[in-house]
Amino acid sequence: MPEIDEVIVKKIARLANLSLDDQEIARFSGQLEKILDYFHKLNQLDASGVPETAHALPLENVWRQEEVRPGLARDEALAGAPDVHKNSFRVPRIIE
Amino acid sequence: MAPEFEIVIGLEVHVELATASKIFCSCPTRFGGAPNAQVCPVCLGLPGTLPVLNHQVLMLAVRAGLAINCTIAERTKFDRKNYFYPDLPKAYQISQFDLPLATRGQVIIDTPAGEKKIGITRLHLEEDAGKLVHLSQDGQIGTAGSSLVDYNRTGVPLIEIVSEPDLRSPEEAYAYLVALKEILRYSQVSDCNMEEGSLRCDANISIRRLGQEALGTRAEVKNMNSFKHVREALAYEARRQIKLVGGGGAVIQETRLWDAEHGTTHPMRSKEEADDYRYFPEPDLPLVRITADVVAEVTKELPELPRERRRRFTRTYGLSDYDAGVLTQSWELADYFESAVESAEGAAPKIISNWITVELLGKLNADYFEITQSPVSALQVGRLAAQIENGTISGKMGKDVFTEMYNSGKAPEIIIKEKGLAQISDPEALGRLVETVLEQHPGPVQEYQKGKTQAIGFLVGQVMKSSKGQANPQLVNQLLKERLG
């Protein structure tokens, strides 16, 4: 019984802001099912003696001192904008 | 409110930390700059960039956590909160999920029934989002149906403080916000300026029948731009829910926006679909460990907080609760009062308090000035009180001198000298004036000596007149009595 069905793929697609056609939904269902299997395999490992971690690197307390430095010139900042208006990034209206 | 219902409120408060640079990059946090002039590849979320935590942000957040009596986490980490919205260039916000910086605190508020402790669930760090301006469609060519994004605010450090659902009325919510803002201002972690968005508040509100233990379905209320709006929005929302449930309906869990113009809330309709944030640990930021030594150090630096300072003002200076409350509204005003007392050479703190709360604040309020903009310094207020205390001028003259100080910014001694206002308190000089008056008015003198003691009032008046009002009236009285026997 597969865990990943069409409903789940559609939900993940919506959360990822992707529009998928029916073919893609079917294809990704299978692929996601496989990825999930890898994790099921990992879950079989006995990790009871392994301390919990929140990060892959054994690093702690990496920070910078408070200091202001200039960023990008505005033209540079806006260079990648799909549309510019009044020195701002312009996007399709988001409030109905 | 229908008496069979109880209101349950919890607040989420976002506060911008008072740092000069952003949380994960070195861009300035200054408010009000031209759009998109305070951005860099990190806060714009350009590919290939890495965030690095600002150490000062961490220190201020620890201080804020301690100020609201939280336990500081030994180990804390950042997480990604994922959603698509144009004010969030990376499509995720760096926030904290399961290991917040601080937990389990409390804030004490005053209610008509006395002190009440409001629990704090957690305090965590996150980055602010950008600012959106929605353009109207009314005829602006090329702008119909678009929104403009300014990313200057993106990456400004925020703390989010989540309260327990301990608040039982819109008034308690208001009192909590006032108390929290005072504490954060005193701790100097933020200026808490609501107009500039450095303090923002969202509310969760539900109702339940009295005696019922389970919480009712809550609505989240947003878009409240002042504490007054929070109180009004919650009062409206409580009425709405009670009417709904009282009429057999049910509250839907949803986000509602406060409409200040109409005094109502309505469901939020936007294209923001964020029902699943898919939090996961931020791989670009390593863990943060906060040692007991660091906590001890920050605790030591924590200033006296508003409630303690209020208590000390009533005890040490003998002020009323009311006066102590007024003087401790802000640490700047409380400092001002204490500097004035120090320079007052023994004038009673109660008198200094009156000069500040009545005269000075009256004028400042009329001019829309803060205490930090006062044209009169604390030292000058103290010096003025000292001049009255040592008898150089009368209290009545003091008010004129104060007005002149406020208008000109001059020191009280200078004004007294320039205007020749100093009282004559020299017994020899006054003695000569008294003798002259006694010689000129034998009638009243005889009346007084016959037992008509109120005649002395006339004589005092004559001496005052001949001194052009500068004689010390108490001394004149005393000298007259001595000579009249």
Coordinates of C-alpha atoms in Angstrom, one line a residue:
Chain A
M1 CA 0.0 0.0 0.0
P2 CA 1.8 3.2 -1.2
E3 CA 1.9 6.1 1.3
I4 CA 2.2 8.8 -1.3
D5 CA -1.0 9.4 -3.2
E6 CA -2.2 12.0 -5.6
V7 CA -3.6 14.1 -2.8
I8 CA -0.3 14.3 -1.0
V9 CA 1.7 15.1 -4.1
K10 CA -0.8 17.9 -5.0
K11 CA -0.5 19.3 -1.5
I12 CA 3.3 19.3 -1.6
A13 CA 3.2 20.9 -5.0
R14 CA 1.0 23.6 -3.7
L15 CA 3.2 24.3 -0.7
A16 CA 6.2 24.4 -3.1
N17 CA 4.4 26.7 -5.5
L18 CA 4.6 24.2 -8.4
S19 CA 2.0 23.5 -10.9
L20 CA 2.1 19.8 -12.1
D21 CA 0.2 18.0 -14.8
D22 CA -1.4 14.6 -14.3
Q23 CA 1.6 12.8 -15.8
E24 CA 4.0 14.6 -13.5
I25 CA 1.8 13.8 -10.4
A26 CA 2.0 10.1 -11.3
R27 CA 5.7 10.2 -11.9
F28 CA 6.5 12.1 -8.7
S29 CA 4.3 9.9 -6.6
G30 CA 6.5 7.0 -7.4
Q31 CA 9.7 9.0 -6.9
L32 CA 8.6 10.4 -3.5
E33 CA 7.5 6.9 -2.5
K34 CA 11.1 5.7 -3.1
I35 CA 12.6 8.6 -1.2
L36 CA 10.3 7.8 1.7
D37 CA 11.5 4.2 1.6
Y38 CA 15.1 5.3 2.2
F39 CA 14.0 7.0 5.4
H40 CA 12.1 3.9 6.5
K41 CA 15.3 2.1 6.0
L42 CA 17.1 4.6 8.2
N43 CA 14.4 4.3 10.8
Q44 CA 15.3 0.7 11.2
L45 CA 18.7 1.6 12.7
D46 CA 18.9 1.5 16.5
A47 CA 19.7 5.1 17.3
S48 CA 18.7 4.8 21.0
G49 CA 22.3 5.4 22.1
V50 CA 23.0 8.3 19.7
P51 CA 22.5 11.8 21.2
E52 CA 20.0 14.0 19.5
T53 CA 21.5 16.7 17.3
A54 CA 20.0 19.7 15.5
H55 CA 22.9 20.3 13.1
A56 CA 25.1 18.2 11.0
L57 CA 28.3 20.2 11.8
P58 CA 30.0 20.1 15.2
L59 CA 30.1 23.9 15.3
E60 CA 28.7 26.3 18.0
N61 CA 28.5 30.0 18.6
V62 CA 29.6 31.4 15.2
W63 CA 28.7 35.0 15.1
R64 CA 29.9 38.4 14.0
Q65 CA 30.2 41.6 16.0
E66 CA 27.7 44.3 15.6
E67 CA 28.9 46.5 12.8
V68 CA 27.1 48.4 10.1
R69 CA 28.4 48.1 6.6
P70 CA 26.8 49.4 3.4
G71 CA 25.1 46.9 1.3
L72 CA 24.2 47.1 -2.4
A73 CA 23.7 50.2 -4.4
R74 CA 20.0 50.4 -5.1
D75 CA 20.4 49.9 -8.8
E76 CA 22.3 46.7 -8.1
A77 CA 19.7 45.6 -5.5
L78 CA 16.9 46.1 -8.1
A79 CA 18.8 44.6 -11.0
G80 CA 17.3 41.2 -10.6
A81 CA 13.7 42.4 -10.0
P82 CA 11.1 41.2 -12.5
D83 CA 9.6 44.7 -12.4
V84 CA 10.5 47.9 -10.7
H85 CA 8.3 50.8 -9.7
K86 CA 9.2 53.8 -7.4
N87 CA 12.5 52.2 -6.4
S88 CA 10.6 49.1 -5.3
F89 CA 10.2 45.5 -6.5
R90 CA 6.8 45.3 -8.2
V91 CA 4.8 42.1 -7.9
P92 CA 1.3 41.1 -8.8
R93 CA -1.2 42.4 -6.2
I94 CA -1.5 40.0 -3.3
I95 CA -4.4 41.3 -1.3
E96 CA -7.7 40.7 -3.0
Chain B
M1 CA -20.7 40.7 28.3
A2 CA -23.1 37.9 29.1
P3 CA -22.1 36.8 32.5
E4 CA -22.1 33.1 31.7
F5 CA -19.1 33.5 29.4
E6 CA -15.4 34.0 30.1
I7 CA -13.0 35.5 27.7
V8 CA -9.6 33.9 27.2
I9 CA -6.8 35.9 25.5
G10 CA -3.2 35.2 24.6
L11 CA -0.9 37.7 22.9
E12 CA 2.0 37.4 20.5
V13 CA 4.1 40.5 20.5
H14 CA 6.9 41.1 18.0
V15 CA 9.5 43.6 19.1
E16 CA 12.4 45.0 16.9
L17 CA 15.7 44.8 18.8
A18 CA 17.6 48.1 19.0
T19 CA 20.7 47.1 17.1
A20 CA 22.4 49.2 14.4
S21 CA 22.8 46.3 12.0
K22 CA 20.5 43.4 10.9
I23 CA 20.3 40.0 12.5
F24 CA 22.2 38.0 9.8
C25 CA 24.0 40.7 7.8
S26 CA 25.6 44.1 8.3
C27 CA 23.0 46.2 6.6
P28 CA 21.7 49.2 8.7
T29 CA 18.4 48.8 10.5
R30 CA 17.6 52.5 10.4
F31 CA 13.9 53.3 10.0
G32 CA 12.6 55.5 7.2
G33 CA 15.3 55.1 4.6
A34 CA 14.6 55.3 0.9
P35 CA 13.1 52.0 -0.4
N36 CA 15.6 49.2 -1.0
A37 CA 18.6 51.3 0.0
Q38 CA 19.5 49.2 3.0
V39 CA 19.8 45.7 1.5
C40 CA 22.5 43.3 0.5
P41 CA 22.7 39.8 -1.1
V42 CA 22.1 38.1 2.3
C43 CA 18.9 39.9 3.3
L44 CA 17.7 39.8 -0.3
G45 CA 18.1 36.1 -0.1
L46 CA 20.3 35.8 -3.2
P47 CA 21.7 32.4 -3.9
G48 CA 25.0 31.5 -2.5
T49 CA 24.9 33.8 0.5
L50 CA 25.2 32.7 4.1
P51 CA 23.7 34.3 7.2
V52 CA 25.9 35.1 10.2
L53 CA 24.3 35.9 13.6
N54 CA 24.8 39.4 15.0
H55 CA 26.2 38.8 18.6
Q56 CA 24.5 41.9 19.9
V57 CA 21.1 40.5 18.8
L58 CA 21.8 37.5 20.9
M59 CA 22.8 39.6 24.0
L60 CA 19.7 41.8 23.7
A61 CA 17.4 38.8 23.4
V62 CA 18.9 37.2 26.5
R63 CA 18.5 40.5 28.3
A64 CA 14.8 40.7 27.2
G65 CA 14.3 37.1 28.3
L66 CA 15.7 37.7 31.7
A67 CA 13.7 40.9 32.1
I68 CA 10.5 38.9 31.8
N69 CA 11.7 36.3 34.1
C70 CA 12.3 33.6 31.5
T71 CA 14.7 30.6 31.7
I72 CA 17.4 31.1 29.1
A73 CA 18.0 28.0 27.0
E74 CA 21.5 26.4 27.3
R75 CA 21.2 25.4 23.7
T76 CA 19.2 27.1 21.1
K77 CA 18.9 26.9 17.3
F78 CA 17.4 28.5 14.3
D79 CA 14.8 26.9 12.0
R80 CA 13.3 27.7 8.6
K81 CA 9.6 28.6 8.5
N82 CA 8.6 28.1 4.9
Y83 CA 6.0 30.1 3.0
F84 CA 5.6 32.1 -0.2
Y85 CA 4.9 35.7 0.2
P86 CA 6.6 38.6 -1.7
D87 CA 7.8 40.3 1.5
L88 CA 9.9 37.2 2.2
P89 CA 12.6 37.0 -0.5
K90 CA 14.0 33.6 0.5
A91 CA 10.5 32.1 0.7
Y92 CA 11.4 31.1 4.3
Q93 CA 11.8 33.1 7.4
I94 CA 14.7 32.2 9.7
S95 CA 12.9 31.8 13.1
Q96 CA 13.1 29.4 16.0
F97 CA 10.8 26.4 16.4
D98 CA 11.4 23.7 19.0
L99 CA 14.5 25.2 20.9
P100 CA 13.5 28.8 21.5
L101 CA 16.0 31.1 23.2
A102 CA 13.9 31.6 26.4
T103 CA 10.8 29.9 28.0
R104 CA 8.5 30.0 31.0
G105 CA 8.6 33.7 32.1
Q106 CA 6.1 36.0 33.6
V107 CA 5.0 39.6 33.6
I108 CA 3.0 41.2 36.5
I109 CA 0.1 43.4 35.7
D110 CA -2.2 45.5 37.8
T111 CA -5.9 44.8 37.7
P112 CA -8.8 46.2 39.7
A113 CA -8.5 43.0 41.8
G114 CA -4.8 43.5 42.5
E115 CA -1.6 42.1 41.0
K116 CA -1.9 39.3 38.5
K117 CA 0.9 37.2 37.0
I118 CA 0.7 36.6 33.2
G119 CA 2.7 33.6 32.1
I120 CA 5.1 33.9 29.2
T121 CA 5.3 30.7 27.1
R122 CA 8.4 31.5 25.1
L123 CA 10.6 34.2 23.6
H124 CA 12.3 33.5 20.3
L125 CA 14.4 35.2 17.8
E126 CA 13.5 35.7 14.1
E127 CA 14.1 38.0 11.2
D128 CA 11.6 40.6 10.1
A129 CA 10.1 40.6 6.6
G130 CA 9.9 43.4 4.1
K131 CA 7.3 46.1 3.7
L132 CA 4.5 45.8 1.2
V133 CA 2.6 48.7 -0.3
H134 CA -0.6 47.7 -2.2
L135 CA -1.4 50.0 -5.1
S136 CA -5.0 50.9 -5.7
Q137 CA -6.5 50.5 -9.2
D138 CA -7.9 53.9 -9.4
G139 CA -6.4 55.3 -12.5
Q140 CA -2.7 55.0 -11.7
I141 CA -1.3 54.1 -15.1
G142 CA 0.7 50.9 -15.0
T143 CA 0.1 50.3 -11.3
A144 CA -3.3 48.6 -11.4
G145 CA -3.3 45.4 -9.4
S146 CA 0.2 45.4 -8.1
S147 CA 2.1 45.5 -4.9
L148 CA 5.4 47.2 -4.2
V149 CA 8.1 45.6 -2.0
D150 CA 10.7 47.4 0.1
Y151 CA 13.2 45.0 1.6
N152 CA 14.9 47.5 4.0
R153 CA 13.2 45.9 6.9
T154 CA 14.0 42.4 5.8
G155 CA 16.4 40.9 8.3
V156 CA 15.8 43.4 11.1
P157 CA 16.1 41.4 14.3
L158 CA 12.9 40.6 16.1
I159 CA 11.9 38.9 19.3
E160 CA 8.5 37.2 19.4
I161 CA 7.1 37.0 22.9
V162 CA 4.2 34.6 23.3
S163 CA 2.0 34.8 26.4
E164 CA 0.0 32.0 28.0
P165 CA -3.8 32.3 27.5
D166 CA -3.9 34.0 31.0
L167 CA -5.6 37.2 30.0
R168 CA -9.3 37.4 30.9
S169 CA -10.4 40.7 29.4
P170 CA -9.4 43.3 26.8
E171 CA -8.4 45.5 29.7
E172 CA -6.0 42.9 31.0
A173 CA -4.6 42.6 27.5
Y174 CA -4.0 46.3 27.5
A175 CA -2.4 46.3 30.9
Y176 CA -0.1 43.5 29.8
L177 CA 1.0 45.4 26.7
V178 CA 1.7 48.5 28.8
A179 CA 3.7 46.5 31.4
L180 CA 5.6 44.5 28.7
K181 CA 6.5 47.7 26.7
E182 CA 7.7 49.4 29.9
I183 CA 9.9 46.4 30.8
L184 CA 11.4 46.2 27.3
R185 CA 12.0 50.0 27.2
Y186 CA 13.7 49.9 30.6
S187 CA 15.9 47.0 29.6
Q188 CA 16.8 49.1 26.5
V189 CA 16.3 46.2 24.1
S190 CA 13.9 48.1 21.9
D191 CA 12.4 51.6 21.6
C192 CA 9.0 49.8 21.2
N193 CA 7.8 52.6 18.9
M194 CA 4.5 51.3 17.5
E195 CA 4.3 54.0 14.9
E196 CA 7.5 52.8 13.4
G197 CA 6.4 49.2 13.7
S198 CA 9.1 48.3 16.3
L199 CA 6.3 46.7 18.5
R200 CA 3.5 44.8 16.9
C201 CA 0.8 42.7 18.5
D202 CA -1.4 39.8 17.3
A203 CA -4.0 38.3 19.6
N204 CA -5.6 34.9 20.1
I205 CA -9.0 35.1 21.6
S206 CA -11.7 32.6 22.5
I207 CA -14.6 32.4 24.8
R208 CA -15.9 29.6 27.0
R209 CA -18.8 29.0 29.4
L210 CA -17.9 29.8 33.0
G211 CA -16.7 26.6 34.7
Q212 CA -15.8 25.0 31.4
E213 CA -12.2 24.0 31.4
A214 CA -11.5 23.2 27.7
L215 CA -10.6 26.3 25.6
G216 CA -13.0 27.4 23.0
T217 CA -12.1 27.7 19.3
R218 CA -9.9 30.7 18.9
A219 CA -9.7 33.5 16.3
E220 CA -6.4 35.2 15.6
V221 CA -6.8 39.0 15.3
K222 CA -4.2 41.0 13.4
N223 CA -3.7 44.5 12.1
M224 CA -4.0 46.4 15.3
N225 CA -1.7 49.5 15.3
S226 CA -2.0 50.7 18.8
F227 CA -2.7 49.4 22.3
K228 CA -6.0 51.1 22.2
H229 CA -6.9 49.3 19.0
V230 CA -5.9 46.0 20.6
R231 CA -8.3 46.7 23.4
E232 CA -11.1 47.7 21.0
A233 CA -10.6 44.9 18.6
L234 CA -10.6 42.3 21.5
A235 CA -13.8 43.8 23.0
Y236 CA -15.5 43.6 19.6
E237 CA -14.3 40.1 18.9
A238 CA -15.4 38.9 22.4
R239 CA -18.9 40.4 21.8
R240 CA -19.0 38.8 18.3
Q241 CA -18.1 35.3 19.6
I242 CA -20.4 35.5 22.6
K243 CA -23.3 36.5 20.3
L244 CA -22.4 33.7 17.9
V245 CA -22.2 31.0 20.5
G246 CA -25.0 32.3 22.6
G247 CA -27.2 32.1 19.4
G248 CA -26.3 28.4 18.9
G249 CA -23.5 29.1 16.4
A250 CA -19.8 28.1 16.5
V251 CA -16.6 30.1 16.2
I252 CA -14.4 29.1 13.2
Q253 CA -10.7 29.0 13.7
E254 CA -9.5 31.7 11.4
T255 CA -7.4 34.9 11.1
R256 CA -9.4 38.1 11.3
L257 CA -8.3 41.6 10.6
W258 CA -9.2 44.6 12.7
D259 CA -10.8 47.4 10.8
A260 CA -10.2 50.5 12.9
E261 CA -12.4 52.7 10.7
H262 CA -15.6 50.6 11.3
G263 CA -14.6 49.2 14.6
T264 CA -15.1 45.6 13.5
T265 CA -13.0 42.5 12.6
H266 CA -13.4 40.5 9.4
P267 CA -11.9 37.3 8.0
M268 CA -8.5 37.9 6.3
R269 CA -8.8 37.4 2.6
S270 CA -5.4 37.2 1.0
K271 CA -3.5 34.8 -1.2
E272 CA -1.3 33.9 1.7
E273 CA -1.7 30.2 2.2
A274 CA 0.4 29.2 5.1
D275 CA -1.3 26.3 6.8
D276 CA 1.8 24.2 6.8
Y277 CA 5.1 26.0 7.5
R278 CA 7.3 22.8 7.3
Y279 CA 9.8 24.0 9.9
F280 CA 13.2 22.4 9.7
P281 CA 16.6 23.2 11.3
E282 CA 18.4 26.0 9.5
P283 CA 21.5 24.3 8.1
D284 CA 23.3 27.6 7.5
L285 CA 23.4 28.5 11.2
P286 CA 25.1 26.4 13.8
L287 CA 23.8 25.9 17.3
V288 CA 24.1 28.6 19.9
R289 CA 25.2 27.7 23.4
I290 CA 24.5 30.2 26.1
T291 CA 26.6 29.4 29.2
A292 CA 25.6 30.1 32.8
D293 CA 28.4 32.7 32.9
V294 CA 26.9 34.7 30.1
V295 CA 23.4 34.5 31.7
A296 CA 25.0 35.7 35.0
E297 CA 26.8 38.6 33.3
V298 CA 23.7 39.8 31.5
T299 CA 21.6 39.4 34.7
K300 CA 24.1 41.6 36.5
E301 CA 23.8 44.3 33.8
L302 CA 20.0 44.3 33.9
P303 CA 18.8 47.7 35.0
E304 CA 16.2 48.2 37.8
L305 CA 12.8 47.4 36.2
P306 CA 9.7 49.6 36.3
R307 CA 7.9 47.8 39.2
E308 CA 11.0 47.8 41.4
R309 CA 11.7 51.4 40.6
R310 CA 8.1 52.4 41.4
R311 CA 8.3 50.7 44.7
R312 CA 11.6 52.3 45.5
F313 CA 10.3 55.8 44.6
T314 CA 7.4 55.5 47.1
R315 CA 9.7 54.1 49.8
T316 CA 12.8 56.2 49.4
Y317 CA 11.2 59.5 48.3
G318 CA 7.9 59.2 50.1
L319 CA 6.0 59.7 46.9
S320 CA 2.4 58.7 46.4
D321 CA 1.7 55.6 44.2
Y322 CA 0.3 57.9 41.6
D323 CA 3.3 60.2 41.5
A324 CA 5.7 57.3 41.5
G325 CA 3.7 55.8 38.6
V326 CA 3.9 59.0 36.5
L327 CA 7.6 59.4 37.2
T328 CA 8.5 55.9 36.2
Q329 CA 6.5 55.7 33.0
S330 CA 9.9 55.7 31.3
W331 CA 13.4 55.2 32.6
E332 CA 14.3 58.5 31.0
L333 CA 11.8 60.4 33.1
A334 CA 12.7 58.4 36.3
D335 CA 16.4 59.3 35.7
Y336 CA 15.4 62.9 35.2
F337 CA 13.6 63.0 38.5
E338 CA 16.5 61.4 40.4
S339 CA 19.1 63.8 38.9
A340 CA 16.8 66.7 39.8
V341 CA 16.6 65.5 43.4
E342 CA 20.4 65.1 43.6
S343 CA 21.0 68.7 42.5
A344 CA 18.2 70.2 44.7
E345 CA 20.3 70.6 47.8
G346 CA 17.8 69.2 50.3
A347 CA 14.6 70.4 48.7
A348 CA 11.9 67.7 49.4
P349 CA 11.6 65.0 46.6
K350 CA 7.8 65.6 46.8
I351 CA 8.4 69.2 45.8
I352 CA 10.7 68.1 42.9
S353 CA 8.0 65.6 41.9
N354 CA 5.4 68.4 41.7
W355 CA 7.6 70.6 39.6
I356 CA 8.1 67.7 37.2
T357 CA 4.7 66.1 37.1
V358 CA 2.6 69.3 37.2
E359 CA 4.7 72.1 35.7
L360 CA 7.2 70.4 33.4
L361 CA 5.0 67.5 32.0
G362 CA 2.1 70.0 31.6
K363 CA 4.3 72.1 29.3
L364 CA 6.0 69.2 27.5
N365 CA 2.6 67.5 26.8
A366 CA 1.2 70.8 25.4
D367 CA 4.2 70.9 23.0
Y368 CA 4.2 67.2 22.2
F369 CA 7.7 66.9 23.6
E370 CA 9.2 63.8 25.3
I371 CA 11.2 64.2 28.4
T372 CA 14.3 63.8 26.4
Q373 CA 13.4 66.9 24.4
S374 CA 12.8 69.0 27.5
P375 CA 14.3 72.6 27.2
V376 CA 14.8 72.5 30.9
S377 CA 17.5 70.1 32.3
A378 CA 17.0 68.0 35.4
L379 CA 19.8 69.9 37.0
Q380 CA 18.0 73.2 36.4
V381 CA 14.8 71.9 38.0
G382 CA 16.8 70.8 41.0
R383 CA 18.5 74.2 41.2
L384 CA 15.2 76.0 41.0
A385 CA 13.8 74.0 43.9
A386 CA 17.0 74.8 45.8
Q387 CA 16.5 78.5 45.3
I388 CA 13.0 78.3 46.7
E389 CA 14.2 76.0 49.6
N390 CA 16.9 78.4 50.6
G391 CA 14.5 81.4 50.5
T392 CA 16.1 83.2 47.5
I393 CA 12.7 83.4 45.8
S394 CA 9.2 82.5 46.9
G395 CA 7.3 79.5 45.5
K396 CA 5.0 81.8 43.7
M397 CA 7.9 83.6 41.9
G398 CA 9.3 80.1 41.2
K399 CA 6.5 79.5 38.7
D400 CA 7.4 82.6 36.8
V401 CA 11.0 81.7 36.8
F402 CA 10.2 78.1 35.6
T403 CA 8.1 79.5 32.7
E404 CA 11.1 81.7 31.7
M405 CA 13.4 78.7 32.1
Y406 CA 11.2 76.6 29.8
N407 CA 11.0 79.4 27.2
S408 CA 14.6 80.5 27.2
G409 CA 16.5 77.5 28.4
K410 CA 18.3 79.7 30.9
A411 CA 19.5 78.6 34.3
P412 CA 17.2 79.7 37.3
E413 CA 20.0 81.7 39.0
I414 CA 20.5 83.8 35.8
I415 CA 16.8 84.6 35.4
I416 CA 16.5 85.5 39.1
K417 CA 19.5 87.8 38.7
E418 CA 18.5 89.3 35.4
K419 CA 14.9 90.1 36.6
G420 CA 16.0 91.1 40.0
L421 CA 13.6 88.6 41.6
A422 CA 15.8 87.6 44.5
Q423 CA 14.0 88.0 47.8
I424 CA 15.4 90.3 50.4
S425 CA 16.1 88.1 53.4
D426 CA 18.7 90.3 55.0
P427 CA 17.3 91.2 58.5
E428 CA 19.3 94.5 58.6
A429 CA 18.0 95.7 55.2
L430 CA 14.5 94.6 55.9
G431 CA 14.7 96.1 59.4
R432 CA 15.3 99.6 57.9
L433 CA 12.2 99.2 55.7
V434 CA 10.2 98.0 58.7
E435 CA 11.2 101.0 60.8
T436 CA 10.2 103.4 58.1
V437 CA 6.8 101.8 57.7
L438 CA 6.2 101.9 61.4
E439 CA 7.1 105.6 61.5
Q440 CA 4.8 106.4 58.6
H441 CA 1.7 104.5 59.9
P442 CA 1.2 105.3 63.6
G443 CA -2.5 104.5 63.4
P444 CA -2.3 100.8 62.6
V445 CA 0.6 100.5 65.1
Q446 CA -1.7 101.8 67.9
E447 CA -4.5 99.5 66.8
Y448 CA -2.2 96.5 66.9
Q449 CA -1.0 97.4 70.3
K450 CA -4.6 97.8 71.5
G451 CA -5.0 94.1 70.6
K452 CA -6.3 94.4 67.0
T453 CA -3.7 92.0 65.8
Q454 CA -5.0 91.8 62.2
A455 CA -3.6 95.3 61.7
I456 CA -0.3 93.7 61.1
G457 CA -1.5 92.6 57.7
F458 CA -1.6 96.2 56.5
L459 CA 1.9 96.8 57.8
V460 CA 3.3 93.7 56.1
G461 CA 1.7 94.9 52.9
Q462 CA 3.3 98.3 53.2
V463 CA 6.8 96.8 53.7
M464 CA 6.2 94.5 50.7
K465 CA 5.2 97.4 48.6
S466 CA 8.2 99.5 49.6
S467 CA 10.4 96.5 48.7
K468 CA 8.7 96.1 45.3
G469 CA 7.5 92.7 46.4
Q470 CA 11.0 91.3 47.0
A471 CA 11.0 91.2 50.8
N472 CA 10.7 87.8 52.4
P473 CA 7.2 87.9 53.8
Q474 CA 7.9 85.5 56.7
L475 CA 10.9 87.6 57.8
V476 CA 8.9 90.8 57.5
N477 CA 6.2 89.4 59.7
Q478 CA 8.7 88.3 62.3
L479 CA 10.6 91.7 62.3
L480 CA 7.3 93.6 62.7
K481 CA 6.2 91.4 65.6
E482 CA 9.5 91.9 67.4
R483 CA 9.3 95.7 67.1
L484 CA 5.6 95.9 68.0
G485 CA 6.3 93.9 71.2

